[in-house]
Coordinates of C-alpha atoms in Angstrom, one line a residue:
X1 CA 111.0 142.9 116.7
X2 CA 107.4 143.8 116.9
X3 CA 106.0 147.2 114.9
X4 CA 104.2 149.7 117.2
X5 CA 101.0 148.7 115.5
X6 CA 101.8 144.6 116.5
X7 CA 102.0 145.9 120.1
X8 CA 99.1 147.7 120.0
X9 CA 97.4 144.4 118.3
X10 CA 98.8 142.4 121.2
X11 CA 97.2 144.8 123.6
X12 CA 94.0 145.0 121.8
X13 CA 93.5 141.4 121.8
X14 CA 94.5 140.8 125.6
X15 CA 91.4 142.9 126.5
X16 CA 89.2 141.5 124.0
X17 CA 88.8 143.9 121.8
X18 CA 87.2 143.0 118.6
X19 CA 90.1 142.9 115.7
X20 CA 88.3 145.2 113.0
X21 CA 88.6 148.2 115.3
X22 CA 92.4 148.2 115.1
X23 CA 91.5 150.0 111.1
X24 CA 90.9 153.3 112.4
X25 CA 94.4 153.9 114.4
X26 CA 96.7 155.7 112.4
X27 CA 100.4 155.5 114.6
X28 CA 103.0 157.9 112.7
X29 CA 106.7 158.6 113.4
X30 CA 109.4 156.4 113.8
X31 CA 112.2 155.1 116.8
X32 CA 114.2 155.9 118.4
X33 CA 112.7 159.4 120.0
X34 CA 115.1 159.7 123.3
X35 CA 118.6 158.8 124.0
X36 CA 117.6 154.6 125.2
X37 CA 118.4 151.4 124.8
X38 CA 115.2 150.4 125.3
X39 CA 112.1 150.9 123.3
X40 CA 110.3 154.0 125.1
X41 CA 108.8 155.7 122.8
X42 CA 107.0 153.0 120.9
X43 CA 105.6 151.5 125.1
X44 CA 104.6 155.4 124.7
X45 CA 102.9 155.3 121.4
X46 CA 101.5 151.6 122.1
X47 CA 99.6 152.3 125.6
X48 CA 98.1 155.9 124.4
X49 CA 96.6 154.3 121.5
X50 CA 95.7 151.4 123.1
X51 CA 93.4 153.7 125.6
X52 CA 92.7 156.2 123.2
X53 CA 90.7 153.2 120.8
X54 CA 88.8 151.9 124.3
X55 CA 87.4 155.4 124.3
X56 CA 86.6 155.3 120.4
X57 CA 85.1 151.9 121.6
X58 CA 83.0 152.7 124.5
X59 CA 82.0 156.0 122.3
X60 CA 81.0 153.9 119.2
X61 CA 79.0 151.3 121.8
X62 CA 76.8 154.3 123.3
X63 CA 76.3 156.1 120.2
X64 CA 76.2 154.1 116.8
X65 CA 79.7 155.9 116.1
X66 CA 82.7 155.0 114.5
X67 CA 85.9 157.1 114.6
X68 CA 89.6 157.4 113.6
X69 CA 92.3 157.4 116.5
X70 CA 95.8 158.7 115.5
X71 CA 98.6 158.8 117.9
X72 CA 102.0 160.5 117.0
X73 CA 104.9 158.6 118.7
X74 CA 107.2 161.8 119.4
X75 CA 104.0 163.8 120.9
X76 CA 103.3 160.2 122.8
X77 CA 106.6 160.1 124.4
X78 CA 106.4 163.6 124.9
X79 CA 103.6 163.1 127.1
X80 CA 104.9 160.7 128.8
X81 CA 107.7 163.0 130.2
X82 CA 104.5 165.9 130.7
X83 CA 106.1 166.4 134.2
X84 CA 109.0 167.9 133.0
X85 CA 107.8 170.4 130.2
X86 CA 104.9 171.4 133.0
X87 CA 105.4 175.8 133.5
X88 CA 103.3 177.3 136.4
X89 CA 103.4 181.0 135.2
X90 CA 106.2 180.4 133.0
X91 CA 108.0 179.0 136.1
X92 CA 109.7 175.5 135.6
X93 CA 109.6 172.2 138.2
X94 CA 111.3 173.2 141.5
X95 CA 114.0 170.3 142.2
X96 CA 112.0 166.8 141.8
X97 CA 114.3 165.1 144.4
X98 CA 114.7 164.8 148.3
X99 CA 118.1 166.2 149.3
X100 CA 118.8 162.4 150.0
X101 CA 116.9 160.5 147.5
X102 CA 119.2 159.0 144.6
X103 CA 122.0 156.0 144.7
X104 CA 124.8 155.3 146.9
X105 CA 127.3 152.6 146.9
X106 CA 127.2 149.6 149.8
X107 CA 130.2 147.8 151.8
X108 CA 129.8 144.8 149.3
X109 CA 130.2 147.5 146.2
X110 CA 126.6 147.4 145.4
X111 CA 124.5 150.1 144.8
X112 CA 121.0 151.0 146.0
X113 CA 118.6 153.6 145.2
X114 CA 116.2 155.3 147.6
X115 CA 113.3 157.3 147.3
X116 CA 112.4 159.5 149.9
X117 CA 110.1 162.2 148.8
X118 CA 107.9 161.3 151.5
X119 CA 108.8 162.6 154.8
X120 CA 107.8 159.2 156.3
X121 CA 110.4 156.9 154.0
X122 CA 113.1 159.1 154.6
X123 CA 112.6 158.6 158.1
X124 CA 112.4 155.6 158.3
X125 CA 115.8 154.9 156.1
X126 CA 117.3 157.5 158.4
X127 CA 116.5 155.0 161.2
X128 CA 117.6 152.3 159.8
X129 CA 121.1 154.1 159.4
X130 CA 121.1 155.3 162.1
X131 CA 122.1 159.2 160.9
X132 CA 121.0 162.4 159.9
X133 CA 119.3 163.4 156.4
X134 CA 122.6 164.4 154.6
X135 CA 124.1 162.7 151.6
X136 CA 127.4 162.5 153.3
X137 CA 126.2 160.7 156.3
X138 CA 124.4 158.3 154.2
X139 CA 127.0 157.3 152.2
X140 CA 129.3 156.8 155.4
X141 CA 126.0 154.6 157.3
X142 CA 125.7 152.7 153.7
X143 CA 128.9 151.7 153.9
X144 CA 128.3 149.5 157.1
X145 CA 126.0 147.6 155.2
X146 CA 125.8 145.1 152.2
X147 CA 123.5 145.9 149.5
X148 CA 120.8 143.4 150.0
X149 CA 120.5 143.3 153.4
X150 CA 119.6 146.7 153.6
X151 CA 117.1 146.6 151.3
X152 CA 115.4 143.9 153.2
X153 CA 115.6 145.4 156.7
X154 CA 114.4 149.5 155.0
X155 CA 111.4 147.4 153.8
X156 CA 110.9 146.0 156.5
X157 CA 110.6 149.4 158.2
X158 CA 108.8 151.0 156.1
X159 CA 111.6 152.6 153.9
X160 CA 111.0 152.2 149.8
X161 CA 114.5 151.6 148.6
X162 CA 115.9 149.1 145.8
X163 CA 119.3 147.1 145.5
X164 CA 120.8 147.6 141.6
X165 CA 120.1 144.0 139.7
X166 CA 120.9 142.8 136.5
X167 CA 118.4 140.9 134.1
X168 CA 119.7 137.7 135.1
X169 CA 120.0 139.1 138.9
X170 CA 116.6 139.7 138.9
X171 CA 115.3 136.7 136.4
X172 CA 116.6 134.4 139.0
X173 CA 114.1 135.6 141.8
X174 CA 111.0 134.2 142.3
X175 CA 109.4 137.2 142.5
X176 CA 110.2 137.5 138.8
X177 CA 109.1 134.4 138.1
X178 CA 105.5 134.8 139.7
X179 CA 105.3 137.9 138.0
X180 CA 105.9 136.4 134.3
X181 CA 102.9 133.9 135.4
X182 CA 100.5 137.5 135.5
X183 CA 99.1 139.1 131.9
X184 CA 100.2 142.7 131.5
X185 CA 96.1 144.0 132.2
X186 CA 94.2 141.4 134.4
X187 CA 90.7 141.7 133.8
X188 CA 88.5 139.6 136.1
X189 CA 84.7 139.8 137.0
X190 CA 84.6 139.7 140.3
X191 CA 80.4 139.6 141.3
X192 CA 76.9 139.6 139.5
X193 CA 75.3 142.8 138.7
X194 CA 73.0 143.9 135.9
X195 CA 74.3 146.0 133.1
X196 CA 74.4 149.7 134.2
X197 CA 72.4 151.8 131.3
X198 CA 75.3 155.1 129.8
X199 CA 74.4 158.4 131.1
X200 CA 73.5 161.0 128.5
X201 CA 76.3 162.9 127.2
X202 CA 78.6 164.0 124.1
X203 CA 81.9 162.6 124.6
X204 CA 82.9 158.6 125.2
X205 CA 82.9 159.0 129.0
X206 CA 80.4 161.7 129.8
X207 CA 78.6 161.2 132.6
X208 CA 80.3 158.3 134.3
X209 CA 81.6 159.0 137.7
X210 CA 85.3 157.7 138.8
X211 CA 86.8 157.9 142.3
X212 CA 90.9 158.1 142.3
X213 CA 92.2 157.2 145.6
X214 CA 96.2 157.2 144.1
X215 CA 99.5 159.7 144.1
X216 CA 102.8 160.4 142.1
X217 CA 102.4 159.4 138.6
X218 CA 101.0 156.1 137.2
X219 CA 97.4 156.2 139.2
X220 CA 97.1 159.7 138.5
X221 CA 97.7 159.2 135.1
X222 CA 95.0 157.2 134.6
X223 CA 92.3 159.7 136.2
X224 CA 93.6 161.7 134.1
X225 CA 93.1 159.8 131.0
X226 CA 90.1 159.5 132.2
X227 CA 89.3 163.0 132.4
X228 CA 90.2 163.8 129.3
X229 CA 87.7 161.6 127.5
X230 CA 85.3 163.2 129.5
X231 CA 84.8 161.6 133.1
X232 CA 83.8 163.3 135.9
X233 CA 87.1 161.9 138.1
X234 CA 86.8 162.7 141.7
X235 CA 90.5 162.5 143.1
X236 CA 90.3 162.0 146.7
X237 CA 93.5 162.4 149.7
X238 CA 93.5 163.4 152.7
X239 CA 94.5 166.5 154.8
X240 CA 97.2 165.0 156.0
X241 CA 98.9 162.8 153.1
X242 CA 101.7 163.3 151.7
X243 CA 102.1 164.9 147.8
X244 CA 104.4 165.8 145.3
X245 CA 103.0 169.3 144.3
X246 CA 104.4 169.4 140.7
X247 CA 102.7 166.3 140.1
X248 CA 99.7 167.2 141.6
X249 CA 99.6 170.3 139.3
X250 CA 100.3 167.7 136.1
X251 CA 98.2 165.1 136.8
X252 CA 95.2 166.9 138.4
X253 CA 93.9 168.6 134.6
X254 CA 90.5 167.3 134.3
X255 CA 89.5 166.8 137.8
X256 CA 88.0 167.6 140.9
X257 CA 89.7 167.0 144.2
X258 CA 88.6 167.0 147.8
X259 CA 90.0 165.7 151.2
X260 CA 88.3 162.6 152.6
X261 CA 90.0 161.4 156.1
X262 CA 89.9 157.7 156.0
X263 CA 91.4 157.4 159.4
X264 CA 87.7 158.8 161.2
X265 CA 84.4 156.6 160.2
X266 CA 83.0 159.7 158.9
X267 CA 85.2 160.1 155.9
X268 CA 85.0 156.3 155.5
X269 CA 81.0 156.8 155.3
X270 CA 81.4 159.4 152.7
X271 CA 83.5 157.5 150.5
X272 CA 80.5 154.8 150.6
X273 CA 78.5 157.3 150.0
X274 CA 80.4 158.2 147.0
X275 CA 81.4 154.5 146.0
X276 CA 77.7 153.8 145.7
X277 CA 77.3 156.0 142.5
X278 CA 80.9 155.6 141.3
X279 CA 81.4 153.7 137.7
X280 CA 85.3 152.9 138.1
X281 CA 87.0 153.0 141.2
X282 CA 90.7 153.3 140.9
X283 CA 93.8 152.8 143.5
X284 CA 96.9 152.6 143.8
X285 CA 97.4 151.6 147.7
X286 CA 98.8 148.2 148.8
X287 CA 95.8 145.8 149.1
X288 CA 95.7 145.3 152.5
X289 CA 95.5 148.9 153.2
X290 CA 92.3 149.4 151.7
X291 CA 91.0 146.0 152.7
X292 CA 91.6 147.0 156.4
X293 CA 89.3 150.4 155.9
X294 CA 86.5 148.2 154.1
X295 CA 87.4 148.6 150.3
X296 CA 88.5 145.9 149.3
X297 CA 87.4 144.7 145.3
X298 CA 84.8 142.3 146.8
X299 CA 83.5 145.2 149.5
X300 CA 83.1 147.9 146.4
X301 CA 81.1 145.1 144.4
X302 CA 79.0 144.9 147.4
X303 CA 78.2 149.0 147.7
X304 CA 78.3 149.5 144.3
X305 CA 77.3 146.2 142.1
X306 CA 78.3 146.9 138.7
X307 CA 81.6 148.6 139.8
X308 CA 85.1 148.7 137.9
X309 CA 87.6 148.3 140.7
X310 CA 91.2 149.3 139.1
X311 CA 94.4 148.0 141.2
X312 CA 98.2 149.1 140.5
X313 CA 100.6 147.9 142.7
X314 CA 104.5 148.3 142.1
X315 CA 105.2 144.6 141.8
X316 CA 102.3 142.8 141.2
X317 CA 99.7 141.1 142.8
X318 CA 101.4 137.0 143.2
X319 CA 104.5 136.4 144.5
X320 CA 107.0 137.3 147.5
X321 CA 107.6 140.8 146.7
X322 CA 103.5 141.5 146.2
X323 CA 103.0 143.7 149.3
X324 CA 106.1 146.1 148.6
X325 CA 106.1 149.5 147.9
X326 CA 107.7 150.8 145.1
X327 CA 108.0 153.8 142.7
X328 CA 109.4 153.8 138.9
X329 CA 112.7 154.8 139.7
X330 CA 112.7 151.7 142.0
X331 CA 111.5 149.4 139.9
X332 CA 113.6 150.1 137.5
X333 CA 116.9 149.9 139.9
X334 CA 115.7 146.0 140.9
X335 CA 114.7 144.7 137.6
X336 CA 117.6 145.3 135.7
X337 CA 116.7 148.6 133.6
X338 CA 119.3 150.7 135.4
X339 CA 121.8 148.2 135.0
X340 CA 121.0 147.8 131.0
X341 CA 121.0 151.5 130.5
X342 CA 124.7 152.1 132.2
X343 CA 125.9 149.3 130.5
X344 CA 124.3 150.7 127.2
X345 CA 125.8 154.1 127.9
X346 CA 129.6 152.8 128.9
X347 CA 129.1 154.3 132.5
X348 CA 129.6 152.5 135.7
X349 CA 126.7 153.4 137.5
X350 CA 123.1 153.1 137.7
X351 CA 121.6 155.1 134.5
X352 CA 117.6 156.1 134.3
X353 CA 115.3 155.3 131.7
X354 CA 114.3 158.5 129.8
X355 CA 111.3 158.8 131.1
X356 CA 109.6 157.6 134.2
X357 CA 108.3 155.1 131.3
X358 CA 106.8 152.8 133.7
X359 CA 104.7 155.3 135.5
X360 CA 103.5 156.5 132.7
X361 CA 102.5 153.5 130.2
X362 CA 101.1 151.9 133.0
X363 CA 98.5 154.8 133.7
X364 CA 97.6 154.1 130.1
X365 CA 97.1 151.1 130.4
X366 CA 95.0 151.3 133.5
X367 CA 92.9 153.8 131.6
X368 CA 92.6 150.8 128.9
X369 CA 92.2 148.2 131.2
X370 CA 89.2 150.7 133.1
X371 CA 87.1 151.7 129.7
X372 CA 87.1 147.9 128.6
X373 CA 86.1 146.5 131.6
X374 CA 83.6 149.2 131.7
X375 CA 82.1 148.2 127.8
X376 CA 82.2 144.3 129.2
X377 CA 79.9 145.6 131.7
X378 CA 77.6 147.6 130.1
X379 CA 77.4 144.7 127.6
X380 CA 77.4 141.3 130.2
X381 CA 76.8 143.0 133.7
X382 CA 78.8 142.3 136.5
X383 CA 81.5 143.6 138.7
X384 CA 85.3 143.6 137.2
X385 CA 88.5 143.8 138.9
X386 CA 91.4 145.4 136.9
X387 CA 95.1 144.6 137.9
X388 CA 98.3 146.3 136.5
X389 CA 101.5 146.8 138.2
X390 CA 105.0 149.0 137.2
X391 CA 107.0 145.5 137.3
X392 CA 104.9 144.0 134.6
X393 CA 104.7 146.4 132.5
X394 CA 108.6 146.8 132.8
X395 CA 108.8 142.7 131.9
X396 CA 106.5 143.8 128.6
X397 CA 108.9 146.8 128.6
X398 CA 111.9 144.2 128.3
X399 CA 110.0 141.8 126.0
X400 CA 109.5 144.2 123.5
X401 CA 113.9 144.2 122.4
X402 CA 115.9 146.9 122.6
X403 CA 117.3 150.1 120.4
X404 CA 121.1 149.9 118.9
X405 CA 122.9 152.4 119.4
X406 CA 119.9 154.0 121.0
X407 CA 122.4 156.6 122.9
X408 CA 123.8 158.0 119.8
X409 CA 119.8 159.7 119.5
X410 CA 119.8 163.3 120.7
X411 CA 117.3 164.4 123.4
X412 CA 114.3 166.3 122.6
X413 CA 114.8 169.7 122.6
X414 CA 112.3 172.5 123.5
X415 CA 111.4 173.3 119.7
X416 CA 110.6 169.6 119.1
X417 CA 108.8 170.1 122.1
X418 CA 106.8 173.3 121.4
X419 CA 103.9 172.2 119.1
X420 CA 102.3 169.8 121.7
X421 CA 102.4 172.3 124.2
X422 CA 99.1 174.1 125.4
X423 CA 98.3 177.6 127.2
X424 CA 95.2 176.5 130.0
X425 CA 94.0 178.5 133.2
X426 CA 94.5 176.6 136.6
X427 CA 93.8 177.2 139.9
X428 CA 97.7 177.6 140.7
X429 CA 97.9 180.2 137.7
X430 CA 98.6 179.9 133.5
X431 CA 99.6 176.6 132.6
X432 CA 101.9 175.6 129.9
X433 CA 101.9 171.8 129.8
X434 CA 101.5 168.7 127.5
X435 CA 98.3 168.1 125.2
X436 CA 97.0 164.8 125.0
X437 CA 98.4 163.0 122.0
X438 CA 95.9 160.7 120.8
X439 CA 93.2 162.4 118.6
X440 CA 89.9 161.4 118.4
X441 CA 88.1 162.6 114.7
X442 CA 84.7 162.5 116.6
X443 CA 85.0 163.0 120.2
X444 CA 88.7 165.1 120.4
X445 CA 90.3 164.5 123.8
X446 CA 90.3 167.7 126.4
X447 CA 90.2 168.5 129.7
X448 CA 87.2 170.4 130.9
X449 CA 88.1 171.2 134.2
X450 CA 91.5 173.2 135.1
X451 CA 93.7 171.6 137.7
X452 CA 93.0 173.0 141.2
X453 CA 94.8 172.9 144.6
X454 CA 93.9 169.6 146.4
X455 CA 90.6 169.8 148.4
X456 CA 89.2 172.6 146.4
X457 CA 85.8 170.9 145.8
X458 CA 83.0 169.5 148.3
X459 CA 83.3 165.3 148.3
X460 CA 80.4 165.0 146.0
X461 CA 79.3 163.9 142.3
X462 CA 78.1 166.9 140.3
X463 CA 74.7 166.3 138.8
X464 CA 74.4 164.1 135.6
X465 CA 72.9 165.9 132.6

């Protein structure tokens, strides 16, 4: 079984990165950290590191610089649950879950998840079934129908659910086997353009713009990871999208945020507008969505040659299943980690990962995948395409073994907790939340703008220094 520091080699050396840096990352602490069979807290560890040396990287590229990069596994997989430790003026998360959202049994004894935290999927599940938002009348509809079958006719609807799989369940589809054909971070240069000269600036990512057109967890993530390097990150929704506003809170320190309504030609022509400056444009819509509105990866090379175009999709980008939506928790449910876990745990049910692990690592490694693309082109030119998707990184996930008797480790309590927590001002009032856990001897990682309500800013760069 491979050492944290092995994974982070593997990593390294799927983006190119050149071998001798790997000598300044210190990785300390030891497995397991969380009651799992499966080896979260070193993904954790791995995937911070592995963006927090892109930003030593890009740093020592525009300044002459080397630096140390030390990542603690228990504060890693610590922030990988930041969601949960969040405190709005000392007040914790309100209930994370629609009234409906969780797992229910089928006719054919099978059980499926659904995620409905979006007014628009529950709908659309309540249509299917024909009855009202209660768990009670769920169940009863569910029960009318065999496992798979729904799942294919609430996609087909527009409802993001999952059927419970095993490995082996899931192995046998060839979804799974297109996605084992894709590398964890696809990194491809998609059109000419001439290197793009670094701003001016003091920390690894000063200076260079990024747009952030993505919700929930992973995309967000990665603008924030981003931002706390030093990027100016631009999140951008729209007045009338749907948001989680915990997550919003969490994932928001470090950027600015402003309402852009894609639906009317006029907030399409601002995001050209912005695009046209941008350094790294990152998503997480289905392709075709963005395609249809004229930003596509081959449209944003054409406004903006030079660009770095970041993609996540839930189950990758080849295959059957590549145009479905998906969250962690789903994800999770059809590849076989729920499965693994309750068998793990001697319960017979669907059981969680610890931590929306997924999500998470794959931010970090979009954040990777984004600041080496970005050194490729200020060393080669062109225009780069970057592809990551929660299904992958659950198959690296899998491939890197599991934790015996992982549920005999105790779960992280709040004075383990305590010393990675920080006191910061916000635009929704004092926030206790999670530090970033890789640390930079040179450039330390921080965010320099608080979190703010979405829309708080005008859709516009601030001025370069």
């Amino acid at each position: 079984m491979q050492s944290p520091r092995e994974i982070l080699t593997d990593l390294w050396a799927l983006a190119g990165g050149d071998p001798s840096a790997l000598d300044a990352v210190t990785l300390t602490g030891e497995e397991p950290q969380l009651p799992s069979s499966f080896r979260v807290a070193a993904a954790a560890q791995a995937s911070i590191a592995a963006a927090g040396l892109a930003a030593a990287q890009v740093w020592k590229l525009r300044s002459g610089q080397s630096q140390d990069v030390a990542v603690d596994m228990r504060h890693a997989v610590v922030e990988c649950r930041s969601e949960r430790y969040l405190r709005v003026d000392g007040k914790p998360p309100p209930p994370a879950w629609d009234a409906i959202a969780g797992i229910y049994r089928t006719r054919d004894q099978r059980f499926v998840r659904l995620h409905t935290n979006f007014r628009h999927h529950r709908d659309a599940v309540c249509q299917v079934l024909n009855c009202k938002p209660e768990r009670d009348d769920v169940q009863a509809a569910l029960m009318q129908w065999d496992g798979e079958a729904f799942e294919t006719v609430a996609y087909a609807s527009g409802g993001v659910v999952a059927m419970m799989r095993s490995l082996g369940e899931w192995s046998d589809l060839p979804h799974a086997r297109a996605l084992a054909e894709l590398p964890l971070v696809s990194i491809e240069k998609i059109g000419e353009a001439a290197p793009r000269p670094w701003p001016g600036g003091d920390r690894p990512l000063a200076g260079l713009r990024v747009l952030d057109l993505s919700r929930v967890i992973a995309g967000p993530v990665a603008g924030r990871t981003l931002a706390v390097h030093g990027a100016d990150v631009l999140l951008i929704s729209g007045p009338d999208l749907p948001a989680i506003p915990w997550l919003t809170i969490d994932t928001g320190r470090g950027k600015l945020t402003s309402f852009v309504d894609l639906k009317r030609e006029q907030g399409r022509d601002n995001l050209r507008d912005l695009l046209a400056s941008a350094d790294i444009f990152s998503q997480g819509y289905r392709p075709q969505a963005l395609a249809a509105l004229g930003f596509s990866p081959p449209d944003a090379a054409r406004i903006s040659p030079g660009i770095v175009y970041v993609s996540l999709s839930a189950y990758g980008h080849a295959g059957p299943w590549a145009e479905r939506r998906g969250f962690d928790s789903l994800v999770q449910t059809a590849t076989g980690f729920n499965h693994a876990e309750g068998q793990a745990a001697g319960v017979d049910r669907p059981k969680e990962l610890p931590a929306q692990m997924l999500d998470h690592a794959t931010g970090y490694l979009m954040a990777f995948g984004a600041m080496m693309a970005k050194a490729r082109q200020s060393r080669e030119g062109g225009s780069w395409h970057v592809r990551v998707s929660l299904a992958r990184t659950g198959q690296w996930l899998w491939n890197r073994g599991r934790v015996a008797d992982g549920f005999k480790t105790e779960d992280l309590k709040g004075e383990t907790v305590q010393p990675f927590i920080e006191e910061i001002p916000s635009g929704f009032g004092p926030l206790r939340s999670v530090r970033h856990s890789a640390a930079l001897s040179k450039t330390p990682a921080f965010w320099a703008r608080p979190a703010m309500p979405l829309g708080s800013h005008p859709a516009e760069w601030p001025m370069r220094s």
